[in-house]
mmCIF file with all atom_site columns, C-alpha atoms in Angstrom:
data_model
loop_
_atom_site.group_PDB
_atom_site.id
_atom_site.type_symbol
_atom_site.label_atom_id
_atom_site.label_alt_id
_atom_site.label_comp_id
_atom_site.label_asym_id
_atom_site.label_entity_id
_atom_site.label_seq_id
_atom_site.pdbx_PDB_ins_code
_atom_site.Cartn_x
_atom_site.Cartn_y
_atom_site.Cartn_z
_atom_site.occupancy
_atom_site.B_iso_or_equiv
_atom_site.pdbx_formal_charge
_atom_site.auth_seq_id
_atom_site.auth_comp_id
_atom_site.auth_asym_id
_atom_site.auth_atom_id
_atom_site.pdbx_PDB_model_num
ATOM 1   C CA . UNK A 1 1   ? -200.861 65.110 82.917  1.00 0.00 ? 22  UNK A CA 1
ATOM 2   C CA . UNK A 1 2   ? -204.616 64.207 82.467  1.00 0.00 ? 23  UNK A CA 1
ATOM 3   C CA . UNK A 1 3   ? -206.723 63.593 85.430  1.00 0.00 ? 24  UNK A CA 1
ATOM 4   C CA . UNK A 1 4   ? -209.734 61.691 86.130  1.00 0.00 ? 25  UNK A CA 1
ATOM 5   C CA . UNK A 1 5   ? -212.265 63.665 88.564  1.00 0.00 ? 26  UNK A CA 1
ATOM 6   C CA . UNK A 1 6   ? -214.572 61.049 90.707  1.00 0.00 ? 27  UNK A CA 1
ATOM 7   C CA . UNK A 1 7   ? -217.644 62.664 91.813  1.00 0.00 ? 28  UNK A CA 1
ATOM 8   C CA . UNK A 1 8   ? -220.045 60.929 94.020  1.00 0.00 ? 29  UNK A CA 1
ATOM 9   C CA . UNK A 1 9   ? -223.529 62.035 93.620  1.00 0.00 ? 30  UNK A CA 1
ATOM 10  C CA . UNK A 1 10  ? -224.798 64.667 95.687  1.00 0.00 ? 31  UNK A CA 1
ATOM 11  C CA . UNK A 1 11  ? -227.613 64.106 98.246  1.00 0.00 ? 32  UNK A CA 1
ATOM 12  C CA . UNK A 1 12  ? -230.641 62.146 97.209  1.00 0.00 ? 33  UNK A CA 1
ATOM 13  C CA . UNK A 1 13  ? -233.724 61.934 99.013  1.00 0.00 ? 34  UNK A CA 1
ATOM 14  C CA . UNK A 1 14  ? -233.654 58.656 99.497  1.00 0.00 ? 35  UNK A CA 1
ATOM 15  C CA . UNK A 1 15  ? -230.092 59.606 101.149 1.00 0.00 ? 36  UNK A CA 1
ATOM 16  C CA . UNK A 1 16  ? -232.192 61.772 103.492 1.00 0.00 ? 37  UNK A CA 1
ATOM 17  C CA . UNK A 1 17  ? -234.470 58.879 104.466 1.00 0.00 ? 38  UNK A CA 1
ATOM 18  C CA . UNK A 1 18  ? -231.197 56.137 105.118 1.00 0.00 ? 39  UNK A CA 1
ATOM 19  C CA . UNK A 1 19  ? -233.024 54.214 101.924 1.00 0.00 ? 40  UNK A CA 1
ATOM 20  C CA . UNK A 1 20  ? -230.931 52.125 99.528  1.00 0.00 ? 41  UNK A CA 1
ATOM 21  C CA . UNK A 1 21  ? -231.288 53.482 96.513  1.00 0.00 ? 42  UNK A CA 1
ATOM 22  C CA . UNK A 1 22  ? -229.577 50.539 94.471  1.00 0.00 ? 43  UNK A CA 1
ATOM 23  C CA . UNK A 1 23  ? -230.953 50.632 90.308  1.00 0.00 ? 44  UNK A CA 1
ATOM 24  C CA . UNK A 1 24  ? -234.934 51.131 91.076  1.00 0.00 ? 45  UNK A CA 1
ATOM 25  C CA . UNK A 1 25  ? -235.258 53.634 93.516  1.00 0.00 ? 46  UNK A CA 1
ATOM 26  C CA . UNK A 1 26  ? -234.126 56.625 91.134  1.00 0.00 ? 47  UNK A CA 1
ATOM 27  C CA . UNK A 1 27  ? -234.745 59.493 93.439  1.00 0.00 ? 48  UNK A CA 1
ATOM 28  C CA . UNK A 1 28  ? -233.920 62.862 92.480  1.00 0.00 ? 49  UNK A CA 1
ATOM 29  C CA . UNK A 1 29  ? -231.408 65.635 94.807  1.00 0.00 ? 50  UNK A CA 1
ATOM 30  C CA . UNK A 1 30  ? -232.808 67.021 97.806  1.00 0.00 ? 51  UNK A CA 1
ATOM 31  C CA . UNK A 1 31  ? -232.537 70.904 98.153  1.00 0.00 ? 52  UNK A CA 1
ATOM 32  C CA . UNK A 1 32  ? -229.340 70.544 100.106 1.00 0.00 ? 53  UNK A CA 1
ATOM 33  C CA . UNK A 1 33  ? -228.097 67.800 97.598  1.00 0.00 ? 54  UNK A CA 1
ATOM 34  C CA . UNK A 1 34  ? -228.560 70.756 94.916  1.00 0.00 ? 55  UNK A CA 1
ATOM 35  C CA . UNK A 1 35  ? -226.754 73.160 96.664  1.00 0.00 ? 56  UNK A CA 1
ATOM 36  C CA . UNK A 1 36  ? -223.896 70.775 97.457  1.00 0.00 ? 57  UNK A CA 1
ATOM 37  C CA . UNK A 1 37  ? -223.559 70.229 93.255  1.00 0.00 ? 58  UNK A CA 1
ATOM 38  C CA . UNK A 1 38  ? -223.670 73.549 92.677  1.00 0.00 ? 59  UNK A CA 1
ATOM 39  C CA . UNK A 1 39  ? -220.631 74.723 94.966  1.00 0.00 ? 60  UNK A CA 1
ATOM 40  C CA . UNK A 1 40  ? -218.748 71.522 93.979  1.00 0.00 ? 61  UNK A CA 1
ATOM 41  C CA . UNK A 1 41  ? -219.235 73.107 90.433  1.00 0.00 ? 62  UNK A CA 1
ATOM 42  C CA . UNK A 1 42  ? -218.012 76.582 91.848  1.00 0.00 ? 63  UNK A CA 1
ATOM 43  C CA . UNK A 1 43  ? -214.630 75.184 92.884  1.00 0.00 ? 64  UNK A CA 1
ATOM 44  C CA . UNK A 1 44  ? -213.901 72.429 89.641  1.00 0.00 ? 65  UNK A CA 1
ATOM 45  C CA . UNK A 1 45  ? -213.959 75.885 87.423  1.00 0.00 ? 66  UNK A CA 1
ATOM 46  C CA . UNK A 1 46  ? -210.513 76.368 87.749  1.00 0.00 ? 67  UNK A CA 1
ATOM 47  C CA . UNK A 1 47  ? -209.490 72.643 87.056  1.00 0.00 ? 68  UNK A CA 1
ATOM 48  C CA . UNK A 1 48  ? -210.050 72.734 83.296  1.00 0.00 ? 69  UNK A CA 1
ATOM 49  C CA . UNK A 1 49  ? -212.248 70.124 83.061  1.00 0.00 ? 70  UNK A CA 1
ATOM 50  C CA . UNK A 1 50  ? -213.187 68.720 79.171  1.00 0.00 ? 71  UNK A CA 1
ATOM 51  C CA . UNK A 1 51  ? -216.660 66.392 79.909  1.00 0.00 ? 72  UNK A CA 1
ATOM 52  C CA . UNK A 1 52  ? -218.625 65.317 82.449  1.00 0.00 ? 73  UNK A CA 1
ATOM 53  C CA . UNK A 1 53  ? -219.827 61.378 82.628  1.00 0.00 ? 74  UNK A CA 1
ATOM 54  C CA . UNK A 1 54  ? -222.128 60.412 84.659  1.00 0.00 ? 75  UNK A CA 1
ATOM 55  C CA . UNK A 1 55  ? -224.556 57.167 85.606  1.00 0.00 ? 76  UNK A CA 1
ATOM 56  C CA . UNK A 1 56  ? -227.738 56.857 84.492  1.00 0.00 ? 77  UNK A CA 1
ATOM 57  C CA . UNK A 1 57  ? -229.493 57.342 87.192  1.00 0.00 ? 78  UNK A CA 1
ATOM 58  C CA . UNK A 1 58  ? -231.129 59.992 87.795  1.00 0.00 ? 79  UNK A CA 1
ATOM 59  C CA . UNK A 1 59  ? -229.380 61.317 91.031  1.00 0.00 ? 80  UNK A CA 1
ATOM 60  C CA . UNK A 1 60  ? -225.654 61.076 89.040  1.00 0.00 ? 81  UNK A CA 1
ATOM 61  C CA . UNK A 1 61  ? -227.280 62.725 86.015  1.00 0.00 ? 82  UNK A CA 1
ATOM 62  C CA . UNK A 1 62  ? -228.835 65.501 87.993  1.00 0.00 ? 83  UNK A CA 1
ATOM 63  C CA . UNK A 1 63  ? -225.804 66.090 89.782  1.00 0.00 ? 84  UNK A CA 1
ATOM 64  C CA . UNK A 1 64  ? -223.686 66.103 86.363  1.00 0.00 ? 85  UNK A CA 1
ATOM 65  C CA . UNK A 1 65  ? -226.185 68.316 84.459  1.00 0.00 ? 86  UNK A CA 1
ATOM 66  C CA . UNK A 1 66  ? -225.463 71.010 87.113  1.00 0.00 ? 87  UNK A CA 1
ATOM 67  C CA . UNK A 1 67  ? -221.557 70.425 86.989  1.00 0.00 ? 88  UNK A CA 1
ATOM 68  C CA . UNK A 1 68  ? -222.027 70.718 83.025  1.00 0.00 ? 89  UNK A CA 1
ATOM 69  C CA . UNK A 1 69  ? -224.118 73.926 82.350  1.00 0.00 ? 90  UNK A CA 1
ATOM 70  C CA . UNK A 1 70  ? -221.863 75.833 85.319  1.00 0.00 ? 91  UNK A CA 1
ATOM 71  C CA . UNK A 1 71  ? -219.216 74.998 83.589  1.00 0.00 ? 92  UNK A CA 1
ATOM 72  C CA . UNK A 1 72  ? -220.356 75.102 79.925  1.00 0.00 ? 93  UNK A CA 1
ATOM 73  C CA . UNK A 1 73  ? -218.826 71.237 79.046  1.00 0.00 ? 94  UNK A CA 1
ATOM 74  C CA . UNK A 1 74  ? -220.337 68.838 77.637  1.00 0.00 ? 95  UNK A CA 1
ATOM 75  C CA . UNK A 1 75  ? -222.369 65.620 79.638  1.00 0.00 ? 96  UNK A CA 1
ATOM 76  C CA . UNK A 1 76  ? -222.173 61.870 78.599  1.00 0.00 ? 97  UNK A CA 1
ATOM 77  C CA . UNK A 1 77  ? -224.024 58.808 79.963  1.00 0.00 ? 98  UNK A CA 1
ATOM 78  C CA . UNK A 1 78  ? -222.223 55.689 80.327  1.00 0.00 ? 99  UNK A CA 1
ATOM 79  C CA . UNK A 1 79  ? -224.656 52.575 81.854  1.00 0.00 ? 100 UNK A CA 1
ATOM 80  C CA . UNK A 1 80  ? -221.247 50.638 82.716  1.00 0.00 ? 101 UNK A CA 1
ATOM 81  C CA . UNK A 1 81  ? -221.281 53.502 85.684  1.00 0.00 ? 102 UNK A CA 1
ATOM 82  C CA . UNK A 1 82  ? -224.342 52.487 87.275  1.00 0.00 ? 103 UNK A CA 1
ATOM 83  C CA . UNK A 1 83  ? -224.837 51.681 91.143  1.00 0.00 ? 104 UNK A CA 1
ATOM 84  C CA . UNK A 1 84  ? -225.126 47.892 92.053  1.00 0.00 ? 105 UNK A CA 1
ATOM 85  C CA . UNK A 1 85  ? -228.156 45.952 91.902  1.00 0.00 ? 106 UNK A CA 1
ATOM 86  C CA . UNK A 1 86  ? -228.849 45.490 95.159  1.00 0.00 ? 107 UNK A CA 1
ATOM 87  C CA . UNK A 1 87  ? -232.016 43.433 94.664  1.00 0.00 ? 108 UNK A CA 1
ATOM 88  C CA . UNK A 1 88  ? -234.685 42.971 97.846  1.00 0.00 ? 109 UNK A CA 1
ATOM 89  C CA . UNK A 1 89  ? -232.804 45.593 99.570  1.00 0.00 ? 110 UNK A CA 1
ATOM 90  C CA . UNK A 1 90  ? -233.726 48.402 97.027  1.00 0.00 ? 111 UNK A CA 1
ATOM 91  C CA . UNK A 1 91  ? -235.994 51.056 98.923  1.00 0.00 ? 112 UNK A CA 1
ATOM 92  C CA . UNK A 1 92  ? -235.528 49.481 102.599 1.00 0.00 ? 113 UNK A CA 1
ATOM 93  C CA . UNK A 1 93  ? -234.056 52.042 105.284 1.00 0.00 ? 114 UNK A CA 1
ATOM 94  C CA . UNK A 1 94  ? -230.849 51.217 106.815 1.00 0.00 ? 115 UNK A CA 1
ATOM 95  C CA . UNK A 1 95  ? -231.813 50.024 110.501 1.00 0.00 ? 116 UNK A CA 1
ATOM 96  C CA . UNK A 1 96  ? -234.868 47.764 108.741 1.00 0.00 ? 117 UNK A CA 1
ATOM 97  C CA . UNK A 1 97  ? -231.916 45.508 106.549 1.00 0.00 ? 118 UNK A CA 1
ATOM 98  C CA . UNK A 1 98  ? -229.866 45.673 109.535 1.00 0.00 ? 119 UNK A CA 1
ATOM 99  C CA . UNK A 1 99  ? -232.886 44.016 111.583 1.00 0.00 ? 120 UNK A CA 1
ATOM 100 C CA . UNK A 1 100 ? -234.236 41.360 108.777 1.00 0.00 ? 121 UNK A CA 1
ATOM 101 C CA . UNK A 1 101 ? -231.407 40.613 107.319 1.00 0.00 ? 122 UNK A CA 1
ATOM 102 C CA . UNK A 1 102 ? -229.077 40.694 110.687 1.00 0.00 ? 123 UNK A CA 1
ATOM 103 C CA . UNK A 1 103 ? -226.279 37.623 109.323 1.00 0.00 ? 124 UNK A CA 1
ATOM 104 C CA . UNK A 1 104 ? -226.167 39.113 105.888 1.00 0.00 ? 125 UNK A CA 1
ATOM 105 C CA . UNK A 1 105 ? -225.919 42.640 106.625 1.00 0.00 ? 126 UNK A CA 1
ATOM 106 C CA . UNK A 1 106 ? -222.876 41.945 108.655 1.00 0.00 ? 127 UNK A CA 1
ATOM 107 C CA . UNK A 1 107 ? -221.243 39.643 105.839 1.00 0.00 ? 128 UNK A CA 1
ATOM 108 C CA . UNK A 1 108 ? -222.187 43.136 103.438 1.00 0.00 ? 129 UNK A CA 1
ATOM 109 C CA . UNK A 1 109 ? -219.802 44.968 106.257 1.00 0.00 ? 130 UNK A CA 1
ATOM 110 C CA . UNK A 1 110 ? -217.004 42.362 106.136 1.00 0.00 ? 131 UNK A CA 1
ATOM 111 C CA . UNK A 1 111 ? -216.843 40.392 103.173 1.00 0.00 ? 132 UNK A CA 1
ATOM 112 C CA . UNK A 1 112 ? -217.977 42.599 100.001 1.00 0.00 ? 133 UNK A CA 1
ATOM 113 C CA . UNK A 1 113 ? -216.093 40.772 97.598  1.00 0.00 ? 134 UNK A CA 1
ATOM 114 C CA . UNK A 1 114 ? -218.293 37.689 98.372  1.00 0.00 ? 135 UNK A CA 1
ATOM 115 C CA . UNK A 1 115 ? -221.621 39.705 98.747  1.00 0.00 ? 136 UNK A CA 1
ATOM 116 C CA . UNK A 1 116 ? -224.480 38.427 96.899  1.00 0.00 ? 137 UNK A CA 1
ATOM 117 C CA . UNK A 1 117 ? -227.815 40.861 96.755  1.00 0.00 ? 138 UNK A CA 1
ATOM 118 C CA . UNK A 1 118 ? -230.697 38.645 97.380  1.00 0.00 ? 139 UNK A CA 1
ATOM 119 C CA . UNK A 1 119 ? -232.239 39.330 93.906  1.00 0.00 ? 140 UNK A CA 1
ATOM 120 C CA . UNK A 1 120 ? -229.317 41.363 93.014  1.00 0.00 ? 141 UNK A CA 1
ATOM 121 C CA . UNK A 1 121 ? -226.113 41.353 92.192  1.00 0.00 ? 142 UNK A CA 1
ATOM 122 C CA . UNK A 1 122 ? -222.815 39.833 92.789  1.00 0.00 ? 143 UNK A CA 1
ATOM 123 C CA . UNK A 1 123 ? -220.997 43.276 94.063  1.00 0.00 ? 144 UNK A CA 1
ATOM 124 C CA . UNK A 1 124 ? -217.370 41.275 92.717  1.00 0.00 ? 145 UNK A CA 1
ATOM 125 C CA . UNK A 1 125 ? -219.277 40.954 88.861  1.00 0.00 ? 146 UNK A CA 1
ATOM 126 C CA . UNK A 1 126 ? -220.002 45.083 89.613  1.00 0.00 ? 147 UNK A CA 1
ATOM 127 C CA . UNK A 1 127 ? -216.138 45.661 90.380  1.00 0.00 ? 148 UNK A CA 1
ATOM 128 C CA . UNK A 1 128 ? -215.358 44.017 87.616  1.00 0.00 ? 149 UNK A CA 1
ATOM 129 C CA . UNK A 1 129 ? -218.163 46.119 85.616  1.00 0.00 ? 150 UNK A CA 1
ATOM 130 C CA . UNK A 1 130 ? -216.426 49.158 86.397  1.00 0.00 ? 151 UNK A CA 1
ATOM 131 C CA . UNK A 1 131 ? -213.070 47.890 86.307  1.00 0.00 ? 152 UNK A CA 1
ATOM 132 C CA . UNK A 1 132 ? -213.363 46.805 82.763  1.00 0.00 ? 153 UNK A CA 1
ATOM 133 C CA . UNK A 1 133 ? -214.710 50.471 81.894  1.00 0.00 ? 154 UNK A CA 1
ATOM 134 C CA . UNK A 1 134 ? -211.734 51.794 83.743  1.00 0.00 ? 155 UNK A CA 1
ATOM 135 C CA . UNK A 1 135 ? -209.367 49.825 81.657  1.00 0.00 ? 156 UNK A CA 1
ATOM 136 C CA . UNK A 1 136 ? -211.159 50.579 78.388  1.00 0.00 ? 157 UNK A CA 1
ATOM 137 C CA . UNK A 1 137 ? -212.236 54.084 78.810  1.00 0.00 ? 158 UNK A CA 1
ATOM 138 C CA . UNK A 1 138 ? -210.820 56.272 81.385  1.00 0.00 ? 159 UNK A CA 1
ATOM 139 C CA . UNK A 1 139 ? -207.265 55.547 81.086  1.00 0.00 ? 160 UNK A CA 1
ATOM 140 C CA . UNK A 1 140 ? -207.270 56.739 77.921  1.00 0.00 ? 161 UNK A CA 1
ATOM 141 C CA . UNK A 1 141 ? -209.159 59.593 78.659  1.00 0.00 ? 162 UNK A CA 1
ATOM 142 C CA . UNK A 1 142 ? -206.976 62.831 76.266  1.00 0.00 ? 163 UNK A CA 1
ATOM 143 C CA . UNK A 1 143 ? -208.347 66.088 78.897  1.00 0.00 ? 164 UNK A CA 1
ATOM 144 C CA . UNK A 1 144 ? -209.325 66.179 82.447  1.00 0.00 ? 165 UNK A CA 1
ATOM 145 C CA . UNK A 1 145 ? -212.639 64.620 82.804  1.00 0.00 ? 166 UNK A CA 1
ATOM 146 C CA . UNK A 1 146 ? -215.568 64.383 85.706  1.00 0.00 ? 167 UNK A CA 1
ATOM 147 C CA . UNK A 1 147 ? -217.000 61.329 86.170  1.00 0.00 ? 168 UNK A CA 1
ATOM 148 C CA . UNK A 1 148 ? -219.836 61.565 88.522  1.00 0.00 ? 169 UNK A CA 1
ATOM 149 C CA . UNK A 1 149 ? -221.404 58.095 89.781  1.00 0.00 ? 170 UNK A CA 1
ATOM 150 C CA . UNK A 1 150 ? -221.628 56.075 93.234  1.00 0.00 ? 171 UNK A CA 1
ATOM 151 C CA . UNK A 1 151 ? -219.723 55.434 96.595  1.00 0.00 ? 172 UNK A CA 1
ATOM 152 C CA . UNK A 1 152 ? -219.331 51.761 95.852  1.00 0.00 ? 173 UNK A CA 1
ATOM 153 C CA . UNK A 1 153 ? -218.027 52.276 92.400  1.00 0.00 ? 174 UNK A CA 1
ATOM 154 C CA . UNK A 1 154 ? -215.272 54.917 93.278  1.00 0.00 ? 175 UNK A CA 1
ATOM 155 C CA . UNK A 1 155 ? -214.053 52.706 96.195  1.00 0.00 ? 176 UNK A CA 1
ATOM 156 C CA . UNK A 1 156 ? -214.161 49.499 93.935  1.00 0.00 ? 177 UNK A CA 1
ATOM 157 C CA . UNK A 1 157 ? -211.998 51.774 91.886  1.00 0.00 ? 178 UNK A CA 1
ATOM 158 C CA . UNK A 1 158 ? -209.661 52.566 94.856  1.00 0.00 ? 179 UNK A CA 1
ATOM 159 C CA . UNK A 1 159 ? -209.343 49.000 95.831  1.00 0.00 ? 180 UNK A CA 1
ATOM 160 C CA . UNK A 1 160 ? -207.802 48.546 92.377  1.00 0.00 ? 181 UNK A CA 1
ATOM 161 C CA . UNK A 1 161 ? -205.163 51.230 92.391  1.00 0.00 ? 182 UNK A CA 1
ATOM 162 C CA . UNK A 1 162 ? -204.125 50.756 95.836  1.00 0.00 ? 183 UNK A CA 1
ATOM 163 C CA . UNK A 1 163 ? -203.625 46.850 95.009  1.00 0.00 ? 184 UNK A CA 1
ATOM 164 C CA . UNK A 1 164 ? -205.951 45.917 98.382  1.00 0.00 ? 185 UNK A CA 1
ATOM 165 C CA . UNK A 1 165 ? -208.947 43.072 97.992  1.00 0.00 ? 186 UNK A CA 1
ATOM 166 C CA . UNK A 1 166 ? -212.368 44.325 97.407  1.00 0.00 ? 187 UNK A CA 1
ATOM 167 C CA . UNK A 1 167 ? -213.024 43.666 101.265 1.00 0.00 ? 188 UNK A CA 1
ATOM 168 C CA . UNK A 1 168 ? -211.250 47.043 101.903 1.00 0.00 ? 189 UNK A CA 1
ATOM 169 C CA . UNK A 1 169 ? -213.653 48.739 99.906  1.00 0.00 ? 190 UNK A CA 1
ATOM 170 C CA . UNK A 1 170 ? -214.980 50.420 103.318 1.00 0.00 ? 191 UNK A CA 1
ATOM 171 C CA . UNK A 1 171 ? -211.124 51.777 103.965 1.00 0.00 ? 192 UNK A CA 1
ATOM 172 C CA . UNK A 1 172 ? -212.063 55.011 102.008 1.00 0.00 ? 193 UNK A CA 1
ATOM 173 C CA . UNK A 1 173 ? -214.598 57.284 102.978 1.00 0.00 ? 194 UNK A CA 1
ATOM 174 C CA . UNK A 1 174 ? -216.446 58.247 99.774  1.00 0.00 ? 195 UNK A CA 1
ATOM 175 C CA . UNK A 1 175 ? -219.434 61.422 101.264 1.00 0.00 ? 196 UNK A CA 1
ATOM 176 C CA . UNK A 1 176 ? -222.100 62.998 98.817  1.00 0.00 ? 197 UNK A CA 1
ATOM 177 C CA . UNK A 1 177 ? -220.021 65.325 96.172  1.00 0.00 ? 198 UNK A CA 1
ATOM 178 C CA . UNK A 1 178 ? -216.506 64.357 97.459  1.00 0.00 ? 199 UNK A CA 1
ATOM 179 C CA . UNK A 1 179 ? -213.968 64.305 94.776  1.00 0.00 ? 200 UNK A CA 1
ATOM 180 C CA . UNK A 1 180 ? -211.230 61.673 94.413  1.00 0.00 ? 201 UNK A CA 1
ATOM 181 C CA . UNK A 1 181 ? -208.656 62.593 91.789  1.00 0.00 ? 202 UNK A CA 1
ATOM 182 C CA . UNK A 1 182 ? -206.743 60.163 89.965  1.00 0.00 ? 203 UNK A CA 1
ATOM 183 C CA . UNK A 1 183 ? -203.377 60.544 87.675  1.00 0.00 ? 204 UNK A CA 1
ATOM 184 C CA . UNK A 1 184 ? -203.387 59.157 84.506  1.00 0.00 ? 205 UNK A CA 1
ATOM 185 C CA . UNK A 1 185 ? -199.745 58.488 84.851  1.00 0.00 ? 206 UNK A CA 1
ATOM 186 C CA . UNK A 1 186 ? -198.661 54.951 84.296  1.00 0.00 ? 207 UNK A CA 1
ATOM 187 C CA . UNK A 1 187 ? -199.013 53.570 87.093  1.00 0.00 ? 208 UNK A CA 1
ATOM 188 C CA . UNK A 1 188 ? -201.935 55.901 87.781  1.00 0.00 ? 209 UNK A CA 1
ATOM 189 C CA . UNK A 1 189 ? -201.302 57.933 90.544  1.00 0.00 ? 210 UNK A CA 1
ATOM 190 C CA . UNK A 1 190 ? -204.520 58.571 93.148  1.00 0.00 ? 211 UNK A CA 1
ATOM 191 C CA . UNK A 1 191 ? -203.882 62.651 94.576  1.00 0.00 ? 212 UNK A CA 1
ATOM 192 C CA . UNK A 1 192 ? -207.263 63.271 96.721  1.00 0.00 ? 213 UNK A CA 1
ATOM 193 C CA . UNK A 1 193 ? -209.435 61.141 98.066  1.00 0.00 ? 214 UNK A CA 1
ATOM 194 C CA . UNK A 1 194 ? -213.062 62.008 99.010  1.00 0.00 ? 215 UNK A CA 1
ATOM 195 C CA . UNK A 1 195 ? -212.338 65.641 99.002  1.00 0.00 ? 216 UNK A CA 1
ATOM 196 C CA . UNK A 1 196 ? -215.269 67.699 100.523 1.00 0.00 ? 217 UNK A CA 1
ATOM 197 C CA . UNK A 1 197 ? -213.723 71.097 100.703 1.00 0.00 ? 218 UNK A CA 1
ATOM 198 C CA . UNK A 1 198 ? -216.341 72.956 98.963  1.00 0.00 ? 219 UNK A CA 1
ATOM 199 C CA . UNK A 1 199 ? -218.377 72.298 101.553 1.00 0.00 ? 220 UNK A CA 1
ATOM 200 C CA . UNK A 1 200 ? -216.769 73.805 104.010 1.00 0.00 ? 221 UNK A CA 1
ATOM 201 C CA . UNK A 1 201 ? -219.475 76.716 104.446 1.00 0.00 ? 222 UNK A CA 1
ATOM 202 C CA . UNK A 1 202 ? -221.994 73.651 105.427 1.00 0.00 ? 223 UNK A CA 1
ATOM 203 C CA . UNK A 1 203 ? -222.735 71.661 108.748 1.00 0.00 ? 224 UNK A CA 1
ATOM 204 C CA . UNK A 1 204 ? -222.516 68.115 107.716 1.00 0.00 ? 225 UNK A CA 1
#
């Protein structure tokens, strides 16, 4: 039965530095973020994989190119895979949103599914983004298949197949190259979920 690989990105800088990242601040891998692609790509040898998709952005893409050339497959971009918009926030650290934006940062924590970025986006019009491209694309995927994008994206994803509102998007721990696989069975069948066990030779 074919099976759907989700691949979070591996560490960014701006992961390093607690930034959000969001669509504009495309930051590359850091050194550890390159080493943590490259042994995720040691252990998905055996899994038979036919393609690698990734986001656009340049931290997904990085990440997928080294998945692809270890494993000699070939890498597509789709833009419906993209992180979320997340407007003013784009490029602030962590503890600075959680000081100037104290009320909305905690609504972010609790209510995602009626988050609005200021200057962003809806994250409910990005779950149904991705939703859409899961309906259209990846269900129908014929071979085993990577798909390497963002934390928010595989647990709107989740949400979905485990028939819980978008507000339990936090319920599923989604780290830097962790790999949630998914069944194509009908109804799709979720086996792993954030999966970091080819890191166990690392102190996280």
């Amino acid at each position: 039965m074919t099976k759907v690989f989700f691949i979070r990105h591996a560490q960014s800088l701006a992961n390093v530095e607690r930034r959000y990242q969001g669509q504009s601040l495309d930051t590359e891998l850091s050194e550890f973020g390159v080493q943590q692609a490259q042994a995720l790509a040691g252990q998905l040898r055996s899994q038979s994989l036919s393609k690698v998709v990734t986001s656009p952005l340049k931290r997904a893409h990085q990440t997928a190119e080294i998945i692809a050339t270890a494993l000699g497959i070939p890498l597509e971009i789709d833009p419906l895979l993209i992180e979320t918009n997340h407007g003013e926030w784009e490029g602030q650290k962590f503890t600075d949103l959680e000081t100037n934006y104290p009320d909305l940062w905690k609504y972010w924590q609790t209510y995602p599914s009626r988050m609005v970025f200021p200057g962003g986006e809806a994250f409910a019009d990005v779950a149904a983004r991705v939703l859409s491209w899961w309906k259209k694309e990846a269900v129908n995927y014929p071979a085993h298949t990577a798909i390497v994008t963002h934390d928010t994206i595989i647990q709107a994803i989740l949400t979905r197949l485990h028939k819980l509102n978008l507000d339990h998007i936090r319920d599923f721990r989604i780290r830097n190259t962790s790999t949630t696989i998914v069944e194509l069975t009908r109804p799709p069948k979720v086996l792993t979920i954030g999966d970091i066990s080819h890191l166990a030779d690392y102190s996280l």
